[in-house]
Coordinates of C-alpha atoms in Angstrom, one line a residue:
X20 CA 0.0 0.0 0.0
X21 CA 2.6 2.3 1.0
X22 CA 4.5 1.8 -2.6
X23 CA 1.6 2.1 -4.1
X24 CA 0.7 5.3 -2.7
X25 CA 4.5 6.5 -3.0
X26 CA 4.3 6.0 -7.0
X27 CA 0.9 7.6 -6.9
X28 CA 1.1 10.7 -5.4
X29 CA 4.1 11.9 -7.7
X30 CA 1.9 11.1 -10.5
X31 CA -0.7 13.1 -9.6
X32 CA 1.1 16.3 -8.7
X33 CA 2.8 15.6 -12.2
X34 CA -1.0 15.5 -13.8
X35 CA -1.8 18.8 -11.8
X36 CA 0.5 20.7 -12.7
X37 CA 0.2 19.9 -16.8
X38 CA -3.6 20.8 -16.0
X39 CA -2.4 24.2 -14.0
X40 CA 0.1 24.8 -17.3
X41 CA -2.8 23.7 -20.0
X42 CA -5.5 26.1 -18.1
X43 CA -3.0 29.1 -17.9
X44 CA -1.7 29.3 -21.3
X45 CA -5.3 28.8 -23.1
X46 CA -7.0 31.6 -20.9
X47 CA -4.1 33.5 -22.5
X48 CA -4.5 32.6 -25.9
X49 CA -8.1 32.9 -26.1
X50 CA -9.1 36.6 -27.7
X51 CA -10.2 39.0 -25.7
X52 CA -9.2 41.5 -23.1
X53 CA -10.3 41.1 -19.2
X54 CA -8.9 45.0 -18.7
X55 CA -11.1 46.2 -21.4
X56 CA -14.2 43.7 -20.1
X57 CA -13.7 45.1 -16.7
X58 CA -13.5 48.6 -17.9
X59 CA -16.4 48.8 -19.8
X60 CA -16.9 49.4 -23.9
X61 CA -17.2 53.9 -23.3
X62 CA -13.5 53.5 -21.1
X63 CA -10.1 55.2 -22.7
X64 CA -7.3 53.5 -23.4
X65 CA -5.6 55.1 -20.7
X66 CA -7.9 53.8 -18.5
X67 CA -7.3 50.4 -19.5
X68 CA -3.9 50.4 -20.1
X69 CA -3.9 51.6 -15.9
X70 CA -6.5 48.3 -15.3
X71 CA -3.3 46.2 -17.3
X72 CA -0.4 47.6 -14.9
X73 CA -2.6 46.9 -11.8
X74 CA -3.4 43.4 -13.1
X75 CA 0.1 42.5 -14.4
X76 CA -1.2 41.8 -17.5
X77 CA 1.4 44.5 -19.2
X78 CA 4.3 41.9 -18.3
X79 CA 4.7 38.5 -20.6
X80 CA 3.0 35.5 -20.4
X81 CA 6.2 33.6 -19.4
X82 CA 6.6 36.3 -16.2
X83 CA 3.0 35.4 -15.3
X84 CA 3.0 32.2 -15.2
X85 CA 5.9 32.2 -13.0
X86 CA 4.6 34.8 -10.7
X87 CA 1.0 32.5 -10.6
X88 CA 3.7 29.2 -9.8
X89 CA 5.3 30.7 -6.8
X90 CA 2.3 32.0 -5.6
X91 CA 0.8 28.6 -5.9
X92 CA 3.3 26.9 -4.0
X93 CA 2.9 29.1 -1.5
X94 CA -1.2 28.2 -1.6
X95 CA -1.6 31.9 -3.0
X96 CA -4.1 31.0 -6.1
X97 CA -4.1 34.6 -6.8
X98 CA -7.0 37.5 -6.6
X99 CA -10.1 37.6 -9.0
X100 CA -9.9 40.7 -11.8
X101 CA -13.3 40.6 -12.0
X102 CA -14.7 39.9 -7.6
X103 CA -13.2 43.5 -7.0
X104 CA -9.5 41.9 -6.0
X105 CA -11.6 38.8 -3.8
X106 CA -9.2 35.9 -3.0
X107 CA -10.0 32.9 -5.9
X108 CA -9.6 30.2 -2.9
X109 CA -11.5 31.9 -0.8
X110 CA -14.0 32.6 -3.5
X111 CA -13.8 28.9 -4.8
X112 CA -14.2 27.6 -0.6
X113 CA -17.3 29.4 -0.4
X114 CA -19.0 28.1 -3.4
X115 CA -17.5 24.7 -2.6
X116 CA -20.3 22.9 -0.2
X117 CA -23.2 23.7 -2.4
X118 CA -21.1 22.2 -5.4
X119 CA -20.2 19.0 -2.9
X120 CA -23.5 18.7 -1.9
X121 CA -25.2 18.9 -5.6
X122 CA -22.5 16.3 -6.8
X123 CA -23.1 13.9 -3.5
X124 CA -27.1 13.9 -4.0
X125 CA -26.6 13.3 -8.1
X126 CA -24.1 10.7 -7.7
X127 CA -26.8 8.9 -5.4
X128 CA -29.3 9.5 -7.7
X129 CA -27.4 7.7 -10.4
X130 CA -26.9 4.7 -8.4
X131 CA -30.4 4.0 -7.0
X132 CA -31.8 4.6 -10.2
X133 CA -29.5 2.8 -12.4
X134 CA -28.2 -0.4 -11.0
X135 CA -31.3 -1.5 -9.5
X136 CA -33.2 -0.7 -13.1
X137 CA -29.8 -2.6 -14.7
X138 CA -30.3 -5.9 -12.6
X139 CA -33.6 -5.9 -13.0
X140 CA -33.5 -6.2 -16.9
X141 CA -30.7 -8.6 -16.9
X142 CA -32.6 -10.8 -14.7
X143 CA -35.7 -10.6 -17.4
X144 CA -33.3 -10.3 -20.8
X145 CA -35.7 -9.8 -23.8
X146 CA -39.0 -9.4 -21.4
X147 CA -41.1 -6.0 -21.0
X148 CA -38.9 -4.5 -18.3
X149 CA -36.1 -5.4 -20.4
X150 CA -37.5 -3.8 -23.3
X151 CA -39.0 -1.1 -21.6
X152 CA -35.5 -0.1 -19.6
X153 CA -33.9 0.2 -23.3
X154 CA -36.1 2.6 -24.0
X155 CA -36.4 4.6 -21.0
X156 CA -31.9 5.0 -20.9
X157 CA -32.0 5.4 -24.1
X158 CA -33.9 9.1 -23.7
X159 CA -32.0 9.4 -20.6
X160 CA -29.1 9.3 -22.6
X161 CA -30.4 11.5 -25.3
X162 CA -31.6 14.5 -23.5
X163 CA -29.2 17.3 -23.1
X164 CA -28.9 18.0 -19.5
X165 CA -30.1 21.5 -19.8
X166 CA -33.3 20.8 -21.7
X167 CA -34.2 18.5 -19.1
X168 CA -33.3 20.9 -16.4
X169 CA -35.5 23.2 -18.0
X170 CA -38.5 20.7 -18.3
X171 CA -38.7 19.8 -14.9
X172 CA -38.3 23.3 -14.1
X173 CA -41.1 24.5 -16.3
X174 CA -43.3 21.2 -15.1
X175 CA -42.4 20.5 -11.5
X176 CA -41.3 24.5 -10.2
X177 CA -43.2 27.0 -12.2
X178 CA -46.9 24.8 -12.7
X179 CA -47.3 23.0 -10.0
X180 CA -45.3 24.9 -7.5
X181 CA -43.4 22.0 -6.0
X182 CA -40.0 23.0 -6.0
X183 CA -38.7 26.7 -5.7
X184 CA -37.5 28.3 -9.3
X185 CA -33.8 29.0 -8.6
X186 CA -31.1 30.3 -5.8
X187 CA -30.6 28.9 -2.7
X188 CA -31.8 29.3 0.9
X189 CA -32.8 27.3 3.9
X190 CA -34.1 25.0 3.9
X191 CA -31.4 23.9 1.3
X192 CA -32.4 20.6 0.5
X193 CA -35.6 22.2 -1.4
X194 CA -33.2 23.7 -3.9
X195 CA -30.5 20.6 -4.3
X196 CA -33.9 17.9 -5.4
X197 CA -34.8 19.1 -8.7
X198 CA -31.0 20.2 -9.7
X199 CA -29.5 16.9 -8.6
X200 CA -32.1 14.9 -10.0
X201 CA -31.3 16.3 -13.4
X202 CA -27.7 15.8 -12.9
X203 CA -28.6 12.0 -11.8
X204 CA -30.8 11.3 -14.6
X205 CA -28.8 11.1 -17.5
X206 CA -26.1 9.1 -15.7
X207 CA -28.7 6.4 -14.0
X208 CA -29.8 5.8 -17.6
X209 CA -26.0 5.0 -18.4
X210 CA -25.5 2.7 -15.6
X211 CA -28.1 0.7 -16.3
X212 CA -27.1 0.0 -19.4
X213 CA -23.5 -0.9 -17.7
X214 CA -25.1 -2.5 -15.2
X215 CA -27.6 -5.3 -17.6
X216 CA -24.4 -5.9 -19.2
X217 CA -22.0 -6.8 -16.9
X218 CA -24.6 -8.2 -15.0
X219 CA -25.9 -10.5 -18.1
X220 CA -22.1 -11.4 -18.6
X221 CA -22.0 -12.6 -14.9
X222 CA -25.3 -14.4 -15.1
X223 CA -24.1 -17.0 -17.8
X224 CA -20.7 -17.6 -16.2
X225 CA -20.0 -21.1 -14.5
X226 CA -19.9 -20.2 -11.2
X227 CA -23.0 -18.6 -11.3
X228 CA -24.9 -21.6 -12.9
X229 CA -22.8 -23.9 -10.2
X230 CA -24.4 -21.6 -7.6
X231 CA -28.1 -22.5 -8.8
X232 CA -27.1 -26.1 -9.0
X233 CA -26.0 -26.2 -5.9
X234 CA -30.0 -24.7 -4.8
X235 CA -28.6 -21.2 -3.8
X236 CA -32.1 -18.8 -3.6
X237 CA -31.9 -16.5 -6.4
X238 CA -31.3 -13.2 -4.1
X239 CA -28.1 -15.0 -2.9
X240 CA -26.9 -15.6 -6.7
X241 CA -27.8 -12.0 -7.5
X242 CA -26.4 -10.2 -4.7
X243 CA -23.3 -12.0 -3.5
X244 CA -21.8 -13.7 -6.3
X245 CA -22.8 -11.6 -9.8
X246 CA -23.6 -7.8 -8.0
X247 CA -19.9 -8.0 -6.3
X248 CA -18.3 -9.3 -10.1
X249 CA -20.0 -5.8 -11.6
X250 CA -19.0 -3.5 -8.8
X251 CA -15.7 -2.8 -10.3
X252 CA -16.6 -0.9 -13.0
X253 CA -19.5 0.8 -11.7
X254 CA -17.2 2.0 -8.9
X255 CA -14.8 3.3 -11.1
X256 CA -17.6 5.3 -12.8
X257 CA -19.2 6.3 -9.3
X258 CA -15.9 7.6 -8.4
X259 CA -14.7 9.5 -11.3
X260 CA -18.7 11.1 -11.7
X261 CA -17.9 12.3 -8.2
X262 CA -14.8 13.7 -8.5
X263 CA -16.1 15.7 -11.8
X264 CA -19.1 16.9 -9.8
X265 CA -17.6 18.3 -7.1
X266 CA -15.5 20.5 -9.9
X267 CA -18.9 22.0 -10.3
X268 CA -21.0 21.5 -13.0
X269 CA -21.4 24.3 -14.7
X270 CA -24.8 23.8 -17.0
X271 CA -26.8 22.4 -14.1
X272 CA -25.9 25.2 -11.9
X273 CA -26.6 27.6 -14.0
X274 CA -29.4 26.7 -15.2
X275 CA -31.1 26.2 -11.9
X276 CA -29.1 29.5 -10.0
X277 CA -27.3 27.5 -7.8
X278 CA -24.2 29.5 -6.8
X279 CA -21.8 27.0 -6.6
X280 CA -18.3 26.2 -7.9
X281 CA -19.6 25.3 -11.6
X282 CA -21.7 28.9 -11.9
X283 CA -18.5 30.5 -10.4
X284 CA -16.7 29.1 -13.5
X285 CA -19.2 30.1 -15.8
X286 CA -19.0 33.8 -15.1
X287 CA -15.4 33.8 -14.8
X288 CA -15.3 32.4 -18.5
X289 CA -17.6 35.3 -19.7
X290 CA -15.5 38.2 -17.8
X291 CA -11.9 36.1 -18.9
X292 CA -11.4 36.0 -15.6
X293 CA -7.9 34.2 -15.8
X294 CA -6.9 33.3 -12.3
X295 CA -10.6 32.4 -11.1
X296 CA -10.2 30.1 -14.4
X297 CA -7.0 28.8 -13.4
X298 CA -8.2 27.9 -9.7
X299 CA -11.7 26.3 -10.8
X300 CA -9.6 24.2 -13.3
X301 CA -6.9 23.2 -10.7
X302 CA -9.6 22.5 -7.9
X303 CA -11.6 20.2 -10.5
X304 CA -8.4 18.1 -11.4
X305 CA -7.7 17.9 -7.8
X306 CA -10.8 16.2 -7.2
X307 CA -10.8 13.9 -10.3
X308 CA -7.5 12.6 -9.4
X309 CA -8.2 12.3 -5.5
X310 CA -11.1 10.5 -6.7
X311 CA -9.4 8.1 -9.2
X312 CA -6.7 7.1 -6.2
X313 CA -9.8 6.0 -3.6
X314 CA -11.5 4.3 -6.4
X315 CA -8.2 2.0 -6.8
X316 CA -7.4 1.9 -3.3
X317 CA -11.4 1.0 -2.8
X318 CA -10.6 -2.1 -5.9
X319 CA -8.7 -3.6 -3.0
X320 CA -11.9 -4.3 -0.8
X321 CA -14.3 -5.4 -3.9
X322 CA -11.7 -7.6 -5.5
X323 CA -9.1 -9.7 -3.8
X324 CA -7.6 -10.5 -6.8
X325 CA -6.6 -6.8 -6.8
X326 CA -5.0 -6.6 -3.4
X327 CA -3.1 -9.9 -4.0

């Protein structure tokens, strides 16, 4: 464990800091101006060549980057242009918990929907819930996540009053339903389909028909010996939807107001906002690679063949 974690963890600062370099150097090449953004379309060009001083922006790319490096090693993920000089960490902190709790609640969503629907129609291969599960991930998987958003907000929110429109107050949970249903949705209809697969795969094996030979009820056969054969790779998905949840996730959050870590991306994008870019970036790999180490240390407890 301990090797495994030594040859890990290099990796993974290796992979954040190619993210870091990748995410700095596009906000820089994309066209645009933040100073002139900031300072509106009427301002003088001595007004924003003042907003380019303040901002560093008048020094190279190359002096910036290094500047944003040292800062970063020092946990310093610089100050927003466009927050009036707010801290990004701090700004990113905030938003965090709204972000971790939409990603937690869609993640669950995804697996009480899906794997129980996906068992279900490998168990009856060919039959109506079979048939009828096709169908139904198959429009999961074909509606865009902010039509469906949209839907259920026109539907569930504005006609029959059930859920409240957009932002977020106390009580909180009233505002995280509709949002993290949408974000479930389309991936329950995926693991379903992963799910009947594997879990059809696992159904004709050997061991499984020596398990029914032997007069094993079926729950026992289902449960023990074919769900723990398919956990592998729904874990792996489980774990990496996470950790690109808890990035934020940008359409669902705007869509239904939440201000979380994905919105805060989304406005920093539409003011080139380069260091709140940089730091929603960073944070998002941070989480996707934390999540992909759990998920292989987490192989070890599924699979013995994979702690041997």
């Amino acid at each position: 464990m301990t090797r495994f974690l030594l040859r890990r963890i290099p990796q993974a600062v290796i992979v954040l800091f190619g993210v870091v370099t990748l995410a700095f150097l596009l906000t820089h090449v994309v066209p645009g101006d933040p100073a002139r953004l900031i300072a509106g379309p009427n301002a003088s060009a001595e007004t924003v060549a003042s907003i380019h001083h303040q901002l560093g922006l008048d020094r190279s790319i190359w002096y910036q980057y290094g500047k944003y490096l040292v800062g970063l090693l020092h946990g310093d993920l610089g100050t927003s242009f466009a927050l009036q000089n707010t801290p990004v960490a701090g700004a990113i902190l905030r938003a965090l918990p709204i972000s971790a709790a939409l990603a937690v609640l869609g993640v669950l969503w995804e697996a009480v929907l899906g794997i129980p629907v996906g068992i279900l129609a490998a168990y009856r291969p060919g039959k109506l819930a079979d048939r009828t599960t096709t169908l139904a991930t198959l429009i999961g998987l074909s509606a865009p996540p902010f039509w469906l958003g949209l839907l259920l907000l026109y539907v569930l929110a504005f006609k029959f009053n059930l859920f409240p429109l957009s932002g977020y107050a106390a009580p909180y949970i009233n505002y995280l339903i509709l949002p993290s249903f949408t974000l479930g949705l389309g991936g329950a209809a995926w693991y379903a389909r992963l799910t009947r697969t594997n879990m059809l795969e696992a159904l004709r094996s050997p061991y499984v028909q020596m398990a029914r030979a032997k007069g094993m009820p079926e729950r026992v056969v289902l449960l023990r010996h074919c769900l723990r054969n398919v956990l592998s790779p729904l874990l792996t998905m489980l774990g990496m939807d996470l950790g690109y949840f808890l990035g934020g996730v940008v359409v669902i959050e705007s869509v239904f107001g939440l201000p979380g870590a994905g919105k805060l991306t989304f406005d920093a994008i539409g003011t080139l906002d380069v260091p709140m870019i940089t730091g929603a970036v960073l944070f998002a790999a941070f989480f996707i690679v934390v999540m992909n180490l759990l998920v292989d240390l987490a192989y070890a407890l599924v699979d013995p063949r994979v702690r041997r």
